[in-house]
Tab-separated table of C-alpha atoms and ligand atoms in Angstrom:
chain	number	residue	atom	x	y	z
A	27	UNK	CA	6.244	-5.548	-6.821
A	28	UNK	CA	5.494	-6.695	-3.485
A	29	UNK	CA	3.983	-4.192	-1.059
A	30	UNK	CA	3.089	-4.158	2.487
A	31	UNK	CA	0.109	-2.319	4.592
A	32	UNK	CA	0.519	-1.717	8.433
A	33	UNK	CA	-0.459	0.228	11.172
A	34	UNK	CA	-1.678	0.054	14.876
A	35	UNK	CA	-4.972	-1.679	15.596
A	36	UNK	CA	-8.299	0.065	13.822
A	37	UNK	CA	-6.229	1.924	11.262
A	38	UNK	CA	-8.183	0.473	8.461
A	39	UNK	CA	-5.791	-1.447	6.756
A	40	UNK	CA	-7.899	-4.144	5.793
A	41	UNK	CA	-10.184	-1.676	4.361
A	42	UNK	CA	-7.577	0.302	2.580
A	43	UNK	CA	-5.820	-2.876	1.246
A	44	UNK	CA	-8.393	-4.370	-0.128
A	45	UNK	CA	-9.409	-1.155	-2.408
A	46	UNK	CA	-6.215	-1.391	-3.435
A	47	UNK	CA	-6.326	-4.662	-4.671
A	48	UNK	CA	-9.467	-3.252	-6.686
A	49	UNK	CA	-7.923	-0.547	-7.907
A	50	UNK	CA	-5.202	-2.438	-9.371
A	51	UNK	CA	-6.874	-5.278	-10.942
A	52	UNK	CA	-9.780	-2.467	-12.615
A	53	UNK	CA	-6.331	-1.251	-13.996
A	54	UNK	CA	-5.723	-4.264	-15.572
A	55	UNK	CA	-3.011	-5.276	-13.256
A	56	UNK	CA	-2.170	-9.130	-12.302
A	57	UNK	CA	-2.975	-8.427	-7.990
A	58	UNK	CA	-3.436	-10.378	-5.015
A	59	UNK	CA	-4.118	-10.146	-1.421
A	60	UNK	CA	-2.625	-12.193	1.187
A	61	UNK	CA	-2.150	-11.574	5.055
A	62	UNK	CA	-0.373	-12.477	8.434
A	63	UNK	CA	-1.058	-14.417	10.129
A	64	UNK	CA	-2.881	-16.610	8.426
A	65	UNK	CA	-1.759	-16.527	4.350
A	66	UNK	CA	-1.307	-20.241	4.443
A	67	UNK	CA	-3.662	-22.872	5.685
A	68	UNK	CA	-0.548	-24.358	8.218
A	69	UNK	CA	-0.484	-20.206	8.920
A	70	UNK	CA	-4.500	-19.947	9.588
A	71	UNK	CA	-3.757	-22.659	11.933
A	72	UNK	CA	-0.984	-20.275	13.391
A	73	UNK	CA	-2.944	-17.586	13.416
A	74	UNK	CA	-6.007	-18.672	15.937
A	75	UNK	CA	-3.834	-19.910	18.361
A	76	UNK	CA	-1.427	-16.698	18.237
A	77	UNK	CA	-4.517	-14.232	18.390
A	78	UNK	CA	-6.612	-16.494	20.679
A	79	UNK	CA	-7.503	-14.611	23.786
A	80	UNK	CA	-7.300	-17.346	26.438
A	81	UNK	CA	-4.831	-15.140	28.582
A	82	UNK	CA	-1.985	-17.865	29.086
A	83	UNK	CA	1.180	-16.423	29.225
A	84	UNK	CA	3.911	-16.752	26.178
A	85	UNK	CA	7.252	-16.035	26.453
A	86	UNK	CA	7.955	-13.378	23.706
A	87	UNK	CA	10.375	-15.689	21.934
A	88	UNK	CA	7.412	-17.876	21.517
A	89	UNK	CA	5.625	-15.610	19.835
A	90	UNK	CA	8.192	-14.439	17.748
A	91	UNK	CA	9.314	-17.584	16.624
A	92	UNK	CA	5.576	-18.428	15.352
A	93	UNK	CA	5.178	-15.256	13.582
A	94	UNK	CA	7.876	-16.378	11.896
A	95	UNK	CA	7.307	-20.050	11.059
A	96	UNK	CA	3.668	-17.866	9.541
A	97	UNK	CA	6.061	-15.700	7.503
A	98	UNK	CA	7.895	-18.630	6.821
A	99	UNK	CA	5.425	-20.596	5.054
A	100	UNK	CA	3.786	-17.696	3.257
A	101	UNK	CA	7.072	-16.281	1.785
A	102	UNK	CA	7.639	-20.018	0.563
A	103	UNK	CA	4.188	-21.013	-0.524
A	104	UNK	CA	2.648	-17.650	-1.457
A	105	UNK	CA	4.588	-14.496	-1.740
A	106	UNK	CA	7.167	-15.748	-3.633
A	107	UNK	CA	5.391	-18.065	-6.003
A	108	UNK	CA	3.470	-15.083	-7.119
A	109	UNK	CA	6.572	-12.657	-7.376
A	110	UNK	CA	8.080	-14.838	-10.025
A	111	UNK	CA	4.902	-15.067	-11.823
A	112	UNK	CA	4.743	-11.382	-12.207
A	113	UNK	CA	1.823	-10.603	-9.546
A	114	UNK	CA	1.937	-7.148	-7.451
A	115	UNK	CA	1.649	-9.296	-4.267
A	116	UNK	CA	-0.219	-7.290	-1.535
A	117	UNK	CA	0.046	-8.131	2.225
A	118	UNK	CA	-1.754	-7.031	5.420
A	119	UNK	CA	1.403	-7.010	7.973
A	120	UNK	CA	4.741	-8.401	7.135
A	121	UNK	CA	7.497	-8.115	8.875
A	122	UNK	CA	7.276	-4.608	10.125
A	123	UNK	CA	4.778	-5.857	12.280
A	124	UNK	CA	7.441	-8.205	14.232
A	125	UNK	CA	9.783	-5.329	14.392
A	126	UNK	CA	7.137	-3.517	16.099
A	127	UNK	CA	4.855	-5.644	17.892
A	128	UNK	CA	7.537	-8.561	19.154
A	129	UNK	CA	10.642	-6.410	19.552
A	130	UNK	CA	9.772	-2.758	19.938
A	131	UNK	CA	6.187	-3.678	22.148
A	132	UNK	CA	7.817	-6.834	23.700
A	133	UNK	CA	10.928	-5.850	24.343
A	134	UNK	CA	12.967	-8.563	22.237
A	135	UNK	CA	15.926	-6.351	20.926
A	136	UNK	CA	16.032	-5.225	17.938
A	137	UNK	CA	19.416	-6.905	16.194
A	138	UNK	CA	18.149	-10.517	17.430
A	139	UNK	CA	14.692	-9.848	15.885
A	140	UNK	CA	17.322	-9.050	12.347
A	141	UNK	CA	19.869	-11.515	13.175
A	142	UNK	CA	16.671	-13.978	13.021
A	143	UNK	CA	15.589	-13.018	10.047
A	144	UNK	CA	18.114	-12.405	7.827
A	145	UNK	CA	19.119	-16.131	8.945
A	146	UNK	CA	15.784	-17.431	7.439
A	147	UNK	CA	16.024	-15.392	4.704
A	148	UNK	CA	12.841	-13.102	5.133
A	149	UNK	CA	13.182	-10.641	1.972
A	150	UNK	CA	11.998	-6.952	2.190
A	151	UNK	CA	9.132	-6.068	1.129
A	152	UNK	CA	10.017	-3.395	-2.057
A	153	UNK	CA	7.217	-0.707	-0.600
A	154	UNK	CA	5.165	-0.441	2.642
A	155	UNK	CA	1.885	2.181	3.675
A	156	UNK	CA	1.622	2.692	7.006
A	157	UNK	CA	-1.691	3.888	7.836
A	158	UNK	CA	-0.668	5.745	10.816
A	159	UNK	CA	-3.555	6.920	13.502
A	160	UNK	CA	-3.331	8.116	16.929
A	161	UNK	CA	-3.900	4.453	18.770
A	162	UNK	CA	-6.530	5.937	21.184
A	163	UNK	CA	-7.961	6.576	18.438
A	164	UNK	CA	-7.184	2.624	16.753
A	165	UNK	CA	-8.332	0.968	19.728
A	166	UNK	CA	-11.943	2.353	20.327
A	167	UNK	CA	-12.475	1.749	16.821
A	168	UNK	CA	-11.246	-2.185	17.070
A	169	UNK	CA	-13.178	-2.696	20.053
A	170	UNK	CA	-16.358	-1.484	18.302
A	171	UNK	CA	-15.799	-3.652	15.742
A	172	UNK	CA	-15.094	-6.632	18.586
A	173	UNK	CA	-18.157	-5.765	20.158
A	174	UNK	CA	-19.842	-6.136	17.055
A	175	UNK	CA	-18.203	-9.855	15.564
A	176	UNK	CA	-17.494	-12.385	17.476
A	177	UNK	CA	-15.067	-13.529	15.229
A	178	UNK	CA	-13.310	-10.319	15.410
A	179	UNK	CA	-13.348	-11.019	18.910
A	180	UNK	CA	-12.125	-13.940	19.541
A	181	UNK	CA	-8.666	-12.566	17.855
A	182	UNK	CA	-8.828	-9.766	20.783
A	183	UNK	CA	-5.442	-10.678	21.824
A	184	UNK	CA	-3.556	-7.308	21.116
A	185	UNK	CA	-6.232	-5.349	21.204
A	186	UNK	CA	-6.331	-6.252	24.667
A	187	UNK	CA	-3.046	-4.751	25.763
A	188	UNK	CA	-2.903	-1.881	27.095
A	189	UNK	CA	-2.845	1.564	25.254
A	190	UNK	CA	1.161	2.050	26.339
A	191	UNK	CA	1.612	-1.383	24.385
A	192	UNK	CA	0.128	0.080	21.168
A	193	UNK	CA	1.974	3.783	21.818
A	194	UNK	CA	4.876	1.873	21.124
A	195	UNK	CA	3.909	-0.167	18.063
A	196	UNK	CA	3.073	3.324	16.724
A	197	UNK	CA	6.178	5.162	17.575
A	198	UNK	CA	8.693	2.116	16.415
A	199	UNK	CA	6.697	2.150	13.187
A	200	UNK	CA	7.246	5.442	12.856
A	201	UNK	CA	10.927	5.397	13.567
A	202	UNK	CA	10.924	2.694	11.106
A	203	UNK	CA	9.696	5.255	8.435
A	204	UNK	CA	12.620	7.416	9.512
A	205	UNK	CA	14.904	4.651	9.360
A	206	UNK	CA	13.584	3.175	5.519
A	207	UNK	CA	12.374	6.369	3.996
A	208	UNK	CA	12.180	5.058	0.207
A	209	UNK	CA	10.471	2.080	1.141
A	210	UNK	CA	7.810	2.866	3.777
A	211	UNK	CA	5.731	6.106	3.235
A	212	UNK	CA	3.109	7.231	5.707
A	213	UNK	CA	-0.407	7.948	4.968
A	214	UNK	CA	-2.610	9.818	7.445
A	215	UNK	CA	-5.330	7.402	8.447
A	216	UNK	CA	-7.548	9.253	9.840
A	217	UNK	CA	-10.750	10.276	8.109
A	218	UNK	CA	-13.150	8.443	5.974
A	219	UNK	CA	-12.345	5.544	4.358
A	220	UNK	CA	-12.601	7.484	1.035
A	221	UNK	CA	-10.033	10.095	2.335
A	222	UNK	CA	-7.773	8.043	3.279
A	223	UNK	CA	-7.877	6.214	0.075
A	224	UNK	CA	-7.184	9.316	-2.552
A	225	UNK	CA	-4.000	9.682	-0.391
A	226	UNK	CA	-3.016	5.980	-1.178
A	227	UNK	CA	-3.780	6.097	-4.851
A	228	UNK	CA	-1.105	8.212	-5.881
A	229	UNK	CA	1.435	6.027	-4.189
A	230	UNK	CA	0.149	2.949	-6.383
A	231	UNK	CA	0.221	5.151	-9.752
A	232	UNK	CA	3.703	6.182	-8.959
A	233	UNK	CA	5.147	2.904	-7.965
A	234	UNK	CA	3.287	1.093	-10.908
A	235	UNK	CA	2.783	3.258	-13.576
A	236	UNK	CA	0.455	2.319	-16.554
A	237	UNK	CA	2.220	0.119	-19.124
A	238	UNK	CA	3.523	2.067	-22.415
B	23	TYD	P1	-4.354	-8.317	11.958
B	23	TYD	O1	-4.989	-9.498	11.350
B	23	TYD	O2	-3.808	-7.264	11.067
B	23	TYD	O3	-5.378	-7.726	12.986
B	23	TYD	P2	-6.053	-6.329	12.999
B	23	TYD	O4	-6.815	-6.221	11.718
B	23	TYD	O5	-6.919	-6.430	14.232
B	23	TYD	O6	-4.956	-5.303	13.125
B	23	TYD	O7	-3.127	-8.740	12.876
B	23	TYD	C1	-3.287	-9.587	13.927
B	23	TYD	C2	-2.420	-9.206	15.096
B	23	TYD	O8	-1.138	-9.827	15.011
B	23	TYD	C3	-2.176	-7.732	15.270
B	23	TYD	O9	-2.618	-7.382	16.562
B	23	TYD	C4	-0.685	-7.570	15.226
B	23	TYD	C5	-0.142	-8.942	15.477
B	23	TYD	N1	1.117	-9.256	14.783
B	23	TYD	C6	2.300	-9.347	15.524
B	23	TYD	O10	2.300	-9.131	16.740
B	23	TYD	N2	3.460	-9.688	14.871
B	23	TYD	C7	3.495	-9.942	13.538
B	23	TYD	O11	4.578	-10.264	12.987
B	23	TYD	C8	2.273	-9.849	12.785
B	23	TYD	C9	2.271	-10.147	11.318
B	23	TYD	C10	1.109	-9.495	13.447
C-alpha cells in the first residue's frame, strides 16, 4: 500500500503524516515515512538547491525535470524497495505535487507533465489525503513557522510566491480529486491538529483493515 499526503503550503501534512506513521506501526503494521524532495541522499542534495531561496530565475522545465530526477531516485531506491517487501510506504508529496505546482502553478501543460512521466515510468500512488485549507490561510501559517526556523526558511522558495500561485496549486489539486475520486480523498485541514487527525484515521482503517 503506498499512500501519498499533499496539500498547499501550512496544511499540516508533515504533522498529519507523521501520526500516521504512528498510528500504523502501534497497530502493528510494517510503515515508513519518506518525502520529496529529499527521500534519497542524491534527492536531499536536490532538494536544497530546488527550495533554496536565492531568487535566480529557472525555467519551469528545469524545475520539472529535477523534481523528477528526485522522484526518480526515490521510486528506484526507496518506494519501491519497500513495496515489494510488504511496507505501507508513506510519502509527503509525490507526484500530485508536479501536477500542481510545475504544470497547473507554472503553466507547463498538463499532457507533457503525463507524457513525461509515464515515459519514466512514475507509478501511481494506490491512495492520496489531501489536506486541503484555504491557502491564505496555509501561507500565514508557513511563514510563522519561517519566521521561527531558519531552516524552514531557507526552503522559503514557494512560500514566497505569491498567494495567486498557491490559489492555483489548491484548485488543480482539487480538480485532481474530481478527476481520481477512488484514489485521492479530501480531508478538511483546518482545525487542530487532533481534528484533523480523527478525520484521517478512518481512511487508514478502511484502506488497511486489521489482519484476520
Ligand atoms: P515540502 O517539503 O512539502 O514543503 P512544505 O512542508 O513547506 O509544504 O515541499 C517542498 C516544496 O516543493 C513545496 O513548496 C512544493 C514543492 N514541490 C513542487 O513544486 N513539485 C513537486 O513535485 C514536489 C514534490 C514539491
Amino acid at each position: 500500500m503506498f499512500i501519498t499526503f499533499e496539500g498547499v503550503e501550512g496544511s499540516g501534512k508533515s504533522l498529519q503524516i507523521n501520526r500516521a506513521q504512528a498510528y500504523l506501526q502501534q497497530r502493528g503494521l510494517k510503515c515508513i515515512l519518506t518525502r520529496e524532495p529529499g527521500g534519497t541522499d542524491f534527492g536531499l542534495a536536490l532538494r536544497k538547491v530546488l527550495l533554496d531561496t536565492d531568487g535566480c530565475h529557472r525555467e519551469p522545465w528545469c524545475e520539472l525535470l529535477l523534481y523528477l530526477a528526485d522522484r526518480y531516485q526515490h521510486l528506484k531506491e526507496v518506494i519501491e524497495p519497500a513495496l515489494r517487501r510488504g511496507f505501507v510506504v508513506l510519502s509527503d508529496r509525490y507526484q500530485d505535487a508536479t501536477r500542481a505546482y510545475q504544470g497547473a502553478a507554472r503553466g507547463i501543460p498538463m499532457s507533457e507533465v503525463e507524457k513525461i512521466t509515464r515515459l519514466l515510468g512514475i507509478i501511481e500512488p494506490d491512495k492520496t489525503i489531501l489536506l486541503d485549507l484555504d491557502p491564505e490561510e496555509g501561507l500565514t501559517r508557513a511563514r510563522m513557522r519561517n519566521a521561527a526556523s531558519s531552516a524552514a526558511a531557507a526552503e522559503g522558495r514557494f512560500e514566497a510566491e505569491d498567494l495567486e500561485f498557491h490559489r492555483r496549486v489548491r484548485e488543480a489539486y482539487l480538480m485532481f480529486a474530481g478527476q481520481w475520486p477512488q484514489r485521492i480523498h479530501i480531508v478538511d485541514a483546518a482545525g487542530t491538529p487532533d481534528e484533523v487527525f480523527s478525520r484521517i484515521k478512518p481512511l487508514l482503517d478502511l484502506w488497511i483493515p486489521a489482519a484476520g
